[in-house]
Amino acid sequence: MHHTGYTPDTAVVIGAGNALDSALQKGLQKVGFRVQLLGAESFVTSGLAAGSRPIVVNAASCAGGARMADAKAVCEALLNQPCHALLHLSSYGVFGRVRGKKIDEEAEPEPLSERGKDWLACEQILAGVDNASILRLGWQVDRSEDALLGRVLRTLLDGHTVSLDDVSLGNPVTVSDLVRVSVAVVQQLASGAPKAGLYHYGSADTCTAMDFGREVVDRVRSLYGEDFAAELEALDTADDDRSSVLSCERLRDVFGIQQRSWRQGLTRQVELWLERLQKDVKG
């Protein structure tokens, strides 16, 4: 039997019910972990297998607003589960408007939206867990068809104008980069790294939703030809700057994880989402 050197070499992913689940599972398996994928309801009902002390990756909060009640229930259930370490995926949404500066881990969360309040509530439930690491992520652009990439592509394919914020800055995170970072953290948690901490991760370069949309259009035209019709328009958000750019130095200092550009791998992501959306249309 192949030995990875990880202690433990087992991981449990509590899923979000979207594209992130299988990506996390495959990413962890690729580096040698034995992985169990559990849905939120299944975990709340049955918990972890008796006698196991795996590393748990909790992605339940990444399911979207309609599933935040389930995400909170998962966090409550985690309080009574023995695990080697817990990596809880959270969001920049715990902060309100922060203009003109990067947000580090010492900043006090002040969510303005209901979604942000839900993200923070999940963090607060786990605040007393001594082996929990919380990873706040920049805006996730492709975890579901309702996320930015899917919305832009679906609107383009429908032949409609895409309306996007051209004011608020963020450092977005793709599923592939989120998996890279999460797997790297889990590897180090299984190799003696500190089991508790609060960390931020977002891409190395910032952008607005409009900047992102323009890049997506460029990728679509590289696939469909320069004559592909695509019209983008800026939302009227001049007085509503919701910029939230995360500072990620602590993750680098503790785990050695470097930031990447959200542009890396974007063409392949666009190809995969176009294939998925076209299958949905044909189906």
mmCIF file of C-alpha atoms in Angstrom:
data_model
loop_
_atom_site.group_PDB
_atom_site.id
_atom_site.type_symbol
_atom_site.label_atom_id
_atom_site.label_comp_id
_atom_site.label_asym_id
_atom_site.label_seq_id
_atom_site.Cartn_x
_atom_site.Cartn_y
_atom_site.Cartn_z
ATOM 1 C CA MET A 1 0.000 0.000 0.000
ATOM 2 C CA HIS A 2 1.303 3.457 -0.889
ATOM 3 C CA HIS A 3 2.036 5.639 2.153
ATOM 4 C CA THR A 4 1.734 9.370 1.711
ATOM 5 C CA GLY A 5 3.334 10.337 5.005
ATOM 6 C CA TYR A 6 0.207 12.325 5.903
ATOM 7 C CA THR A 7 -1.198 11.968 9.412
ATOM 8 C CA PRO A 8 -4.049 11.391 8.921
ATOM 9 C CA ASP A 9 -4.239 10.380 5.262
ATOM 10 C CA THR A 10 -8.043 10.591 5.254
ATOM 11 C CA ALA A 11 -10.146 13.642 4.499
ATOM 12 C CA VAL A 12 -13.866 14.352 4.576
ATOM 13 C CA VAL A 13 -15.340 17.023 2.296
ATOM 14 C CA ILE A 14 -18.703 18.423 3.381
ATOM 15 C CA GLY A 15 -20.010 19.539 0.041
ATOM 16 C CA ALA A 16 -21.705 22.638 -1.291
ATOM 17 C CA GLY A 17 -23.787 20.783 -3.853
ATOM 18 C CA ASN A 18 -22.089 22.469 -6.815
ATOM 19 C CA ALA A 19 -18.985 22.252 -9.006
ATOM 20 C CA LEU A 20 -16.702 22.732 -6.013
ATOM 21 C CA ASP A 21 -17.497 19.321 -4.470
ATOM 22 C CA SER A 22 -16.050 16.956 -7.046
ATOM 23 C CA ALA A 23 -13.164 19.339 -7.718
ATOM 24 C CA LEU A 24 -12.128 19.250 -4.038
ATOM 25 C CA GLN A 25 -12.565 15.498 -3.874
ATOM 26 C CA LYS A 26 -10.454 14.891 -6.973
ATOM 27 C CA GLY A 27 -7.821 17.402 -5.881
ATOM 28 C CA LEU A 28 -7.335 15.701 -2.527
ATOM 29 C CA GLN A 29 -7.321 12.226 -4.061
ATOM 30 C CA LYS A 30 -4.717 13.295 -6.586
ATOM 31 C CA VAL A 31 -2.192 14.028 -3.818
ATOM 32 C CA GLY A 32 -2.894 10.758 -2.003
ATOM 33 C CA PHE A 33 -5.715 11.363 0.481
ATOM 34 C CA ARG A 34 -8.534 8.901 0.927
ATOM 35 C CA VAL A 35 -11.583 11.137 0.574
ATOM 36 C CA GLN A 36 -15.223 10.845 1.597
ATOM 37 C CA LEU A 37 -17.673 13.383 0.151
ATOM 38 C CA LEU A 38 -20.721 14.089 2.334
ATOM 39 C CA GLY A 39 -23.729 16.269 1.669
ATOM 40 C CA ALA A 40 -24.732 18.791 4.315
ATOM 41 C CA GLU A 41 -27.903 16.946 5.322
ATOM 42 C CA SER A 42 -26.112 13.611 5.479
ATOM 43 C CA PHE A 43 -23.397 15.019 7.718
ATOM 44 C CA VAL A 44 -25.855 16.720 10.082
ATOM 45 C CA THR A 45 -27.811 13.470 10.388
ATOM 46 C CA SER A 46 -24.982 10.956 10.693
ATOM 47 C CA GLY A 47 -21.767 12.859 11.428
ATOM 48 C CA LEU A 48 -18.345 11.301 10.914
ATOM 49 C CA ALA A 49 -17.746 7.572 10.963
ATOM 50 C CA ALA A 50 -17.105 6.213 14.447
ATOM 51 C CA GLY A 51 -13.444 6.042 15.377
ATOM 52 C CA SER A 52 -12.243 8.268 12.537
ATOM 53 C CA ARG A 53 -10.283 11.473 12.989
ATOM 54 C CA PRO A 54 -9.968 12.832 9.451
ATOM 55 C CA ILE A 55 -9.206 16.319 8.265
ATOM 56 C CA VAL A 56 -12.539 17.927 7.426
ATOM 57 C CA VAL A 57 -12.965 20.478 4.642
ATOM 58 C CA ASN A 58 -16.262 22.271 5.160
ATOM 59 C CA ALA A 59 -17.506 23.777 1.893
ATOM 60 C CA ALA A 60 -21.169 23.878 2.940
ATOM 61 C CA SER A 61 -21.163 27.670 3.206
ATOM 62 C CA CYS A 62 -20.250 27.877 -0.496
ATOM 63 C CA ALA A 63 -23.666 26.545 -1.512
ATOM 64 C CA GLY A 64 -25.301 29.957 -1.873
ATOM 65 C CA GLY A 65 -27.862 32.007 0.007
ATOM 66 C CA ALA A 66 -30.733 29.542 -0.191
ATOM 67 C CA ARG A 67 -28.649 26.891 1.597
ATOM 68 C CA MET A 68 -27.174 28.972 4.417
ATOM 69 C CA ALA A 69 -29.498 27.448 7.000
ATOM 70 C CA ASP A 70 -27.984 24.056 6.120
ATOM 71 C CA ALA A 71 -24.498 25.567 6.341
ATOM 72 C CA LYS A 72 -25.175 26.813 9.867
ATOM 73 C CA ALA A 73 -26.521 23.401 10.846
ATOM 74 C CA VAL A 74 -23.315 21.818 9.560
ATOM 75 C CA CYS A 75 -21.219 24.196 11.684
ATOM 76 C CA GLU A 76 -23.287 23.361 14.759
ATOM 77 C CA ALA A 77 -22.840 19.634 14.077
ATOM 78 C CA LEU A 78 -19.079 20.072 13.676
ATOM 79 C CA LEU A 79 -18.810 21.208 17.296
ATOM 80 C CA ASN A 80 -19.448 17.644 18.455
ATOM 81 C CA GLN A 81 -17.305 15.795 15.917
ATOM 82 C CA PRO A 82 -13.786 14.514 16.622
ATOM 83 C CA CYS A 83 -11.498 15.417 13.734
ATOM 84 C CA HIS A 84 -7.775 15.963 13.378
ATOM 85 C CA ALA A 85 -8.312 19.441 11.927
ATOM 86 C CA LEU A 86 -11.045 21.465 10.263
ATOM 87 C CA LEU A 87 -10.715 23.790 7.264
ATOM 88 C CA HIS A 88 -13.826 25.958 6.980
ATOM 89 C CA LEU A 89 -14.309 27.872 3.713
ATOM 90 C CA SER A 90 -15.732 31.342 4.307
ATOM 91 C CA SER A 91 -15.989 34.593 2.341
ATOM 92 C CA TYR A 92 -14.962 38.218 1.974
ATOM 93 C CA GLY A 93 -18.711 38.824 2.376
ATOM 94 C CA VAL A 94 -18.245 39.078 6.147
ATOM 95 C CA PHE A 95 -16.987 42.610 5.472
ATOM 96 C CA GLY A 96 -18.989 45.618 4.366
ATOM 97 C CA ARG A 97 -17.632 48.400 2.190
ATOM 98 C CA VAL A 98 -13.888 48.740 2.498
ATOM 99 C CA ARG A 99 -12.591 51.238 -0.046
ATOM 100 C CA GLY A 100 -9.020 52.000 -0.952
ATOM 101 C CA LYS A 101 -7.200 49.429 1.156
ATOM 102 C CA LYS A 102 -6.699 45.707 1.423
ATOM 103 C CA ILE A 103 -8.491 43.837 4.175
ATOM 104 C CA ASP A 104 -6.284 41.813 6.490
ATOM 105 C CA GLU A 105 -7.289 39.244 9.088
ATOM 106 C CA GLU A 106 -7.247 41.811 11.893
ATOM 107 C CA ALA A 107 -10.078 43.815 10.328
ATOM 108 C CA GLU A 108 -13.389 43.647 12.197
ATOM 109 C CA PRO A 109 -16.157 41.997 10.142
ATOM 110 C CA GLU A 110 -19.154 44.240 9.553
ATOM 111 C CA PRO A 111 -21.399 42.547 6.994
ATOM 112 C CA LEU A 112 -24.028 44.673 5.280
ATOM 113 C CA SER A 113 -25.899 41.948 3.399
ATOM 114 C CA GLU A 114 -27.928 39.048 4.750
ATOM 115 C CA ARG A 115 -25.573 36.687 2.964
ATOM 116 C CA GLY A 116 -22.604 38.307 4.681
ATOM 117 C CA LYS A 117 -24.315 37.977 8.054
ATOM 118 C CA ASP A 118 -24.826 34.281 7.357
ATOM 119 C CA TRP A 119 -21.152 33.813 6.469
ATOM 120 C CA LEU A 120 -20.154 35.523 9.715
ATOM 121 C CA ALA A 121 -22.640 33.475 11.756
ATOM 122 C CA CYS A 122 -20.977 30.287 10.510
ATOM 123 C CA GLU A 123 -17.563 31.612 11.526
ATOM 124 C CA GLN A 124 -18.857 32.577 14.974
ATOM 125 C CA ILE A 125 -20.278 29.103 15.576
ATOM 126 C CA LEU A 126 -16.813 27.647 14.994
ATOM 127 C CA ALA A 127 -14.943 30.362 16.900
ATOM 128 C CA GLY A 128 -14.344 28.162 19.935
ATOM 129 C CA VAL A 129 -13.022 25.138 18.033
ATOM 130 C CA ASP A 130 -9.319 24.889 18.830
ATOM 131 C CA ASN A 131 -8.353 22.980 15.694
ATOM 132 C CA ALA A 132 -10.339 25.005 13.136
ATOM 133 C CA SER A 133 -8.804 27.083 10.349
ATOM 134 C CA ILE A 134 -11.049 29.582 8.582
ATOM 135 C CA LEU A 135 -10.202 30.530 5.008
ATOM 136 C CA ARG A 136 -12.003 33.638 3.729
ATOM 137 C CA LEU A 137 -12.109 33.750 -0.047
ATOM 138 C CA GLY A 138 -12.493 36.511 -2.584
ATOM 139 C CA TRP A 139 -15.591 36.378 -4.738
ATOM 140 C CA GLN A 140 -16.030 32.939 -6.271
ATOM 141 C CA VAL A 141 -16.649 33.441 -9.960
ATOM 142 C CA ASP A 142 -17.457 29.963 -11.221
ATOM 143 C CA ARG A 143 -18.707 27.676 -8.459
ATOM 144 C CA SER A 144 -22.223 27.484 -9.955
ATOM 145 C CA GLU A 145 -24.243 28.670 -12.941
ATOM 146 C CA ASP A 146 -25.478 31.571 -10.785
ATOM 147 C CA ALA A 147 -21.920 32.785 -10.166
ATOM 148 C CA LEU A 148 -20.385 35.477 -12.364
ATOM 149 C CA LEU A 149 -18.835 33.320 -15.111
ATOM 150 C CA GLY A 150 -21.984 31.284 -15.677
ATOM 151 C CA ARG A 151 -24.206 34.384 -15.688
ATOM 152 C CA VAL A 152 -21.988 36.185 -18.197
ATOM 153 C CA LEU A 153 -21.769 33.190 -20.542
ATOM 154 C CA ARG A 154 -25.474 32.372 -20.342
ATOM 155 C CA THR A 155 -26.404 35.970 -21.128
ATOM 156 C CA LEU A 156 -23.957 36.087 -24.038
ATOM 157 C CA LEU A 157 -25.296 32.854 -25.507
ATOM 158 C CA ASP A 158 -28.832 34.215 -25.210
ATOM 159 C CA GLY A 159 -27.754 37.221 -27.273
ATOM 160 C CA HIS A 160 -28.505 39.752 -24.541
ATOM 161 C CA THR A 161 -26.462 42.654 -23.215
ATOM 162 C CA VAL A 162 -24.451 41.833 -20.087
ATOM 163 C CA SER A 163 -24.748 44.463 -17.340
ATOM 164 C CA LEU A 164 -21.807 44.488 -14.931
ATOM 165 C CA ASP A 165 -20.386 46.560 -12.078
ATOM 166 C CA ASP A 166 -17.435 48.597 -13.334
ATOM 167 C CA VAL A 167 -16.699 50.289 -9.993
ATOM 168 C CA SER A 168 -16.237 47.761 -7.179
ATOM 169 C CA LEU A 169 -12.885 45.999 -7.004
ATOM 170 C CA GLY A 170 -12.245 42.498 -5.706
ATOM 171 C CA ASN A 171 -9.702 39.716 -6.054
ATOM 172 C CA PRO A 172 -11.768 36.822 -7.422
ATOM 173 C CA VAL A 173 -11.150 33.114 -6.970
ATOM 174 C CA THR A 174 -11.770 30.372 -9.516
ATOM 175 C CA VAL A 175 -12.733 26.836 -8.504
ATOM 176 C CA SER A 176 -9.413 25.483 -9.762
ATOM 177 C CA ASP A 177 -7.419 27.983 -7.682
ATOM 178 C CA LEU A 178 -9.608 27.465 -4.622
ATOM 179 C CA VAL A 179 -8.936 23.721 -4.878
ATOM 180 C CA ARG A 180 -5.196 24.311 -5.271
ATOM 181 C CA VAL A 181 -5.085 26.410 -2.120
ATOM 182 C CA SER A 182 -7.381 24.163 -0.071
ATOM 183 C CA VAL A 183 -5.452 21.016 -0.985
ATOM 184 C CA ALA A 184 -2.157 22.696 -0.093
ATOM 185 C CA VAL A 185 -3.535 23.701 3.323
ATOM 186 C CA VAL A 186 -4.861 20.184 3.988
ATOM 187 C CA GLN A 187 -1.508 18.649 3.014
ATOM 188 C CA GLN A 188 0.239 20.848 5.530
ATOM 189 C CA LEU A 189 -2.360 20.268 8.247
ATOM 190 C CA ALA A 190 -1.568 16.566 7.795
ATOM 191 C CA SER A 191 2.150 17.285 8.008
ATOM 192 C CA GLY A 192 2.352 19.177 11.287
ATOM 193 C CA ALA A 193 1.287 22.721 10.365
ATOM 194 C CA PRO A 194 -0.655 24.790 12.932
ATOM 195 C CA LYS A 195 -4.205 23.439 13.193
ATOM 196 C CA ALA A 196 -5.954 26.734 13.853
ATOM 197 C CA GLY A 197 -5.887 30.144 12.238
ATOM 198 C CA LEU A 198 -7.718 32.776 10.225
ATOM 199 C CA TYR A 199 -6.569 33.316 6.651
ATOM 200 C CA HIS A 200 -7.532 35.234 3.516
ATOM 201 C CA TYR A 201 -7.114 34.209 -0.107
ATOM 202 C CA GLY A 202 -7.870 35.982 -3.352
ATOM 203 C CA SER A 203 -6.192 36.313 -6.721
ATOM 204 C CA ALA A 204 -2.964 38.255 -7.136
ATOM 205 C CA ASP A 205 -4.611 40.839 -9.372
ATOM 206 C CA THR A 206 -7.753 42.833 -8.646
ATOM 207 C CA CYS A 207 -10.563 43.584 -11.053
ATOM 208 C CA THR A 208 -14.155 44.728 -11.345
ATOM 209 C CA ALA A 209 -16.925 42.488 -12.641
ATOM 210 C CA MET A 210 -16.673 44.425 -15.912
ATOM 211 C CA ASP A 211 -12.941 43.702 -16.182
ATOM 212 C CA PHE A 212 -13.718 40.033 -15.677
ATOM 213 C CA GLY A 213 -16.504 40.152 -18.256
ATOM 214 C CA ARG A 214 -14.226 41.694 -20.884
ATOM 215 C CA GLU A 215 -11.701 38.900 -20.378
ATOM 216 C CA VAL A 216 -14.463 36.294 -20.717
ATOM 217 C CA VAL A 217 -15.634 37.896 -23.977
ATOM 218 C CA ASP A 218 -12.064 37.739 -25.295
ATOM 219 C CA ARG A 219 -11.935 34.009 -24.489
ATOM 220 C CA VAL A 220 -15.302 33.353 -26.131
ATOM 221 C CA ARG A 221 -14.227 35.183 -29.284
ATOM 222 C CA SER A 222 -11.008 33.167 -29.384
ATOM 223 C CA LEU A 223 -13.232 30.066 -29.534
ATOM 224 C CA TYR A 224 -16.145 31.295 -31.661
ATOM 225 C CA GLY A 225 -14.434 33.877 -33.850
ATOM 226 C CA GLU A 226 -13.961 37.628 -33.661
ATOM 227 C CA ASP A 227 -17.422 38.227 -35.136
ATOM 228 C CA PHE A 228 -19.146 36.767 -32.072
ATOM 229 C CA ALA A 229 -21.625 39.434 -30.948
ATOM 230 C CA ALA A 230 -21.164 40.496 -27.339
ATOM 231 C CA GLU A 231 -22.294 43.710 -25.705
ATOM 232 C CA LEU A 232 -21.303 44.758 -22.196
ATOM 233 C CA GLU A 233 -22.705 47.741 -20.323
ATOM 234 C CA ALA A 234 -21.779 49.249 -16.990
ATOM 235 C CA LEU A 235 -24.309 49.238 -14.186
ATOM 236 C CA ASP A 236 -25.082 52.605 -12.657
ATOM 237 C CA THR A 237 -23.085 51.998 -9.456
ATOM 238 C CA ALA A 238 -20.978 55.144 -9.267
ATOM 239 C CA ASP A 239 -22.211 55.873 -5.734
ATOM 240 C CA ASP A 240 -22.159 52.260 -4.589
ATOM 241 C CA ASP A 241 -18.513 51.231 -4.380
ATOM 242 C CA ARG A 242 -18.529 47.799 -2.725
ATOM 243 C CA SER A 243 -14.825 47.111 -3.179
ATOM 244 C CA SER A 244 -13.419 44.317 -1.026
ATOM 245 C CA VAL A 245 -9.837 43.267 -1.735
ATOM 246 C CA LEU A 246 -8.329 40.699 0.611
ATOM 247 C CA SER A 247 -4.761 40.842 1.872
ATOM 248 C CA CYS A 248 -3.268 37.342 1.748
ATOM 249 C CA GLU A 249 0.137 37.652 3.416
ATOM 250 C CA ARG A 250 -0.702 35.440 6.419
ATOM 251 C CA LEU A 251 -1.554 32.442 4.210
ATOM 252 C CA ARG A 252 1.768 32.917 2.427
ATOM 253 C CA ASP A 253 3.727 33.327 5.661
ATOM 254 C CA VAL A 254 2.230 30.275 7.433
ATOM 255 C CA PHE A 255 1.750 27.862 4.531
ATOM 256 C CA GLY A 256 3.952 29.296 1.781
ATOM 257 C CA ILE A 257 0.987 29.505 -0.584
ATOM 258 C CA GLN A 258 1.422 32.096 -3.310
ATOM 259 C CA GLN A 259 -1.364 34.023 -5.010
ATOM 260 C CA ARG A 260 -2.126 33.430 -8.674
ATOM 261 C CA SER A 261 -3.877 35.509 -11.286
ATOM 262 C CA TRP A 262 -7.549 34.775 -11.879
ATOM 263 C CA ARG A 263 -6.661 34.868 -15.590
ATOM 264 C CA GLN A 264 -4.677 31.620 -15.317
ATOM 265 C CA GLY A 265 -6.690 28.783 -16.794
ATOM 266 C CA LEU A 266 -9.607 31.082 -17.684
ATOM 267 C CA THR A 267 -9.794 29.882 -21.289
ATOM 268 C CA ARG A 268 -10.227 26.279 -20.157
ATOM 269 C CA GLN A 269 -12.824 27.326 -17.589
ATOM 270 C CA VAL A 270 -14.769 29.148 -20.307
ATOM 271 C CA GLU A 271 -14.607 26.086 -22.556
ATOM 272 C CA LEU A 272 -15.966 23.821 -19.822
ATOM 273 C CA TRP A 273 -18.804 26.175 -18.916
ATOM 274 C CA LEU A 274 -19.773 26.674 -22.560
ATOM 275 C CA GLU A 275 -19.954 22.897 -22.962
ATOM 276 C CA ARG A 276 -22.105 22.617 -19.856
ATOM 277 C CA LEU A 277 -24.475 25.412 -20.822
ATOM 278 C CA GLN A 278 -24.843 24.098 -24.372
ATOM 279 C CA LYS A 279 -25.700 20.629 -23.029
ATOM 280 C CA ASP A 280 -28.370 22.198 -20.822
ATOM 281 C CA VAL A 281 -29.865 23.948 -23.861
ATOM 282 C CA LYS A 282 -29.891 20.747 -25.922
ATOM 283 C CA GLY A 283 -31.261 18.754 -22.979
#
